[in-house]
Short mmCIF file of C-alpha atoms in Angstrom, two decimals:
data_model
loop_
_atom_site.label_atom_id
_atom_site.label_comp_id
_atom_site.label_asym_id
_atom_site.label_seq_id
_atom_site.Cartn_x
_atom_site.Cartn_y
_atom_site.Cartn_z
CA MET A 1306 0.02 0.25 -0.18
CA SER A 1307 1.13 3.46 -1.07
CA THR A 1308 1.75 6.23 1.52
CA ILE A 1309 1.15 9.72 0.65
CA LYS A 1310 5.20 10.11 2.16
CA ASP A 1311 5.90 7.21 -1.24
CA ILE A 1312 3.47 9.79 -3.50
CA ASN A 1313 5.33 13.48 -2.48
CA LYS A 1314 8.98 11.60 -3.02
CA PHE A 1315 7.34 9.97 -6.44
CA LEU A 1316 6.11 13.39 -7.72
CA GLU A 1317 9.21 15.19 -6.69
CA LYS A 1318 10.94 12.95 -8.68
CA LEU A 1319 8.75 13.47 -11.53
CA SER A 1320 8.76 17.07 -11.28
CA SER A 1321 13.06 16.84 -10.98
CA SER A 1322 13.38 14.53 -14.54
CA GLY A 1323 11.45 17.01 -16.28
CA GLU A 1324 8.26 14.82 -16.58
CA GLU A 1325 6.24 18.03 -16.09
CA GLN A 1326 3.39 16.76 -18.18
CA VAL A 1327 3.07 12.85 -16.15
CA HIS A 1328 3.90 15.03 -12.90
CA ASN A 1329 0.71 17.13 -13.63
CA ILE A 1330 -1.35 14.32 -14.88
CA CYS A 1331 -0.83 12.32 -11.28
CA PHE A 1332 -1.40 15.64 -9.58
CA PHE A 1333 -5.06 15.97 -11.03
CA MET A 1334 -5.68 12.44 -10.33
CA LEU A 1335 -5.12 13.14 -6.95
CA ASN A 1336 -7.16 16.22 -7.08
CA THR A 1337 -9.97 14.60 -8.79
CA GLY A 1338 -9.86 10.96 -8.48
CA LEU A 1339 -10.75 10.32 -12.53
CA ARG A 1340 -9.46 7.36 -14.20
CA LEU A 1341 -6.45 8.38 -16.33
CA ALA A 1342 -8.33 7.76 -19.58
CA HIS A 1343 -10.92 10.21 -18.35
CA ILE A 1344 -7.70 12.61 -17.76
CA LEU A 1345 -6.09 11.90 -21.39
CA ASP A 1346 -8.86 12.57 -22.62
CA ILE A 1347 -9.93 16.17 -21.44
CA LYS A 1348 -10.14 19.36 -23.43
CA PHE A 1349 -10.18 22.94 -22.56
CA SER A 1350 -13.41 23.25 -24.03
CA ASP A 1351 -15.03 20.58 -21.58
CA ILE A 1352 -14.09 22.93 -18.66
CA ASP A 1353 -16.18 25.93 -17.84
CA PHE A 1354 -13.79 27.70 -16.04
CA ASN A 1355 -16.44 30.98 -14.71
CA LYS A 1356 -18.55 27.82 -13.02
CA GLY A 1357 -15.99 25.49 -11.98
CA HIS A 1358 -17.48 22.03 -13.91
CA LEU A 1359 -15.75 19.62 -16.42
CA GLN A 1360 -18.01 17.74 -18.36
CA THR A 1361 -16.50 14.44 -19.78
CA ALA A 1362 -17.74 11.68 -21.04
CA ASN A 1363 -18.47 8.30 -19.50
CA LYS A 1364 -17.69 5.68 -21.38
CA ARG A 1365 -18.04 2.43 -19.33
CA ASN A 1366 -21.72 3.42 -20.38
CA LEU A 1367 -22.40 0.32 -22.48
CA SER A 1368 -25.46 2.20 -23.51
CA GLY A 1369 -23.61 4.71 -25.47
CA GLU A 1370 -21.25 8.05 -24.11
CA GLU A 1371 -22.95 10.07 -21.70
CA LYS A 1372 -22.04 13.19 -20.48
CA ILE A 1373 -20.80 13.81 -16.41
CA ASN A 1374 -20.77 17.16 -14.89
CA ILE A 1375 -17.83 17.52 -12.23
CA LYS A 1376 -17.44 20.14 -9.76
CA LEU A 1377 -13.69 21.11 -9.74
CA SER A 1378 -12.11 22.22 -6.38
CA ASP A 1379 -10.35 25.65 -6.61
CA THR A 1380 -6.91 24.13 -6.86
CA SER A 1381 -7.69 22.26 -9.51
CA LEU A 1382 -9.28 24.91 -11.66
CA ILE A 1383 -5.97 26.94 -10.79
CA PHE A 1384 -4.17 23.95 -11.92
CA LEU A 1385 -5.74 23.68 -15.33
CA ALA A 1386 -6.01 27.50 -15.87
CA LYS A 1387 -2.45 27.52 -15.88
CA ILE A 1388 -1.89 24.79 -18.29
CA ARG A 1389 -3.98 26.55 -20.58
CA ASP A 1390 -2.60 30.19 -20.25
CA LYS A 1391 1.06 28.24 -20.71
CA TYR A 1392 -0.51 26.54 -23.79
CA PRO A 1393 -3.24 28.68 -25.65
CA ASP A 1394 -3.04 27.08 -28.82
CA ASP A 1395 -3.70 23.44 -27.21
CA THR A 1396 -6.87 21.71 -27.75
CA TRP A 1397 -6.13 18.91 -25.12
CA VAL A 1398 -5.09 20.19 -21.64
CA PHE A 1399 -2.48 16.77 -21.40
CA GLN A 1400 -1.90 17.37 -25.18
CA SER A 1401 1.11 15.74 -27.23
CA ARG A 1402 4.26 18.01 -27.01
CA LYS A 1403 6.32 15.89 -29.87
CA SER A 1404 7.60 18.36 -31.88
CA ASP A 1405 6.91 16.51 -35.54
CA ILE A 1406 4.11 15.75 -34.67
CA ARG A 1407 2.59 19.64 -33.69
CA ILE A 1408 4.31 20.74 -36.91
CA LYS A 1409 3.06 17.91 -39.10
CA LYS A 1410 -0.63 17.01 -37.74
CA ARG A 1411 -2.80 18.40 -35.57
CA GLY A 1412 -2.37 18.38 -31.62
CA HIS A 1413 -3.58 14.77 -29.91
CA CYS A 1414 -3.72 14.09 -26.39
CA LEU A 1415 -0.84 12.14 -24.77
CA LYS A 1416 -1.21 8.29 -25.25
CA SER A 1417 -1.73 6.24 -22.13
CA GLN A 1418 0.66 3.62 -22.69
CA ALA A 1419 3.14 6.77 -22.36
CA VAL A 1420 2.21 7.70 -19.17
CA ILE A 1421 2.37 4.28 -17.81
CA ASP A 1422 5.44 3.53 -18.72
CA LYS A 1423 7.12 7.34 -17.52
CA ILE A 1424 5.45 6.16 -14.28
CA LYS A 1425 6.76 2.72 -13.92
CA LEU A 1426 10.70 4.26 -14.92
CA ILE A 1427 10.26 6.32 -11.77
CA ASN A 1428 9.09 3.62 -9.71
CA GLN A 1429 12.41 1.66 -10.48
CA ASP A 1430 14.32 4.38 -10.09
CA LEU A 1431 12.50 5.05 -6.55
CA HIS A 1432 11.99 1.16 -5.37
CA LEU A 1433 8.26 2.01 -5.45
CA LYS A 1434 4.87 0.41 -6.95
CA LEU A 1435 3.31 2.98 -8.03
CA SER A 1436 0.37 2.77 -10.79
CA PRO A 1437 -2.42 5.94 -11.89
CA ASN A 1438 -4.82 4.44 -9.39
CA SER A 1439 -2.40 4.69 -6.87
CA PHE A 1440 -3.38 8.24 -7.20
CA ARG A 1441 -7.17 7.61 -7.58
CA HIS A 1442 -6.96 5.75 -4.13
CA ALA A 1443 -5.01 8.53 -2.30
CA TYR A 1444 -7.97 10.51 -3.53
CA ALA A 1445 -10.19 8.18 -2.59
CA THR A 1446 -8.76 7.82 0.87
CA SER A 1447 -8.58 11.72 1.53
CA TYR A 1448 -12.22 12.30 0.26
CA LEU A 1449 -13.35 9.85 2.82
CA ARG A 1450 -11.03 11.08 5.92
CA TYR A 1451 -12.00 14.41 5.32
CA SER A 1452 -15.64 14.73 3.78
CA VAL A 1453 -17.64 11.95 4.83
CA LEU A 1454 -15.85 10.42 8.18
CA LYS A 1455 -15.59 13.96 9.94
CA PRO A 1456 -16.53 13.65 13.66
CA PRO A 1457 -19.88 15.66 14.57
CA LEU A 1458 -19.71 19.00 15.77
CA ILE A 1459 -20.16 19.38 19.67
CA LYS A 1460 -22.30 21.70 20.81
#
């Protein structure tokens, strides 16, 4: 089981090794609990920065895609606005930055396997066993701890 200490060490290593996008993806998973596939599929047009909502497709719905509205935290909104301001011409929040792709064709989102491969490399370096789900689980644990299981106020 991963600890917050392991996750922080992992994020620090991602940042110091120049893996900004993978760091940002993991950070976003920690703040939203969204799956990697959903995160990679987010376009800036899916985000209402004024209302603080993200509209994403539920691809697990067997009867077809349905849109899901998610209320984003202030931390997530600020984070997404910084990415949007840094890359104003991008369509996807986590768009591929390979120069040959950007020159020859329209941009596209990062591939999940590329993200997973980077996570595996950092894990090997740090002797950890984190996966994209580790960040989702950390989010769920903190949500339960601080939102749902709060002790009642004593009056």
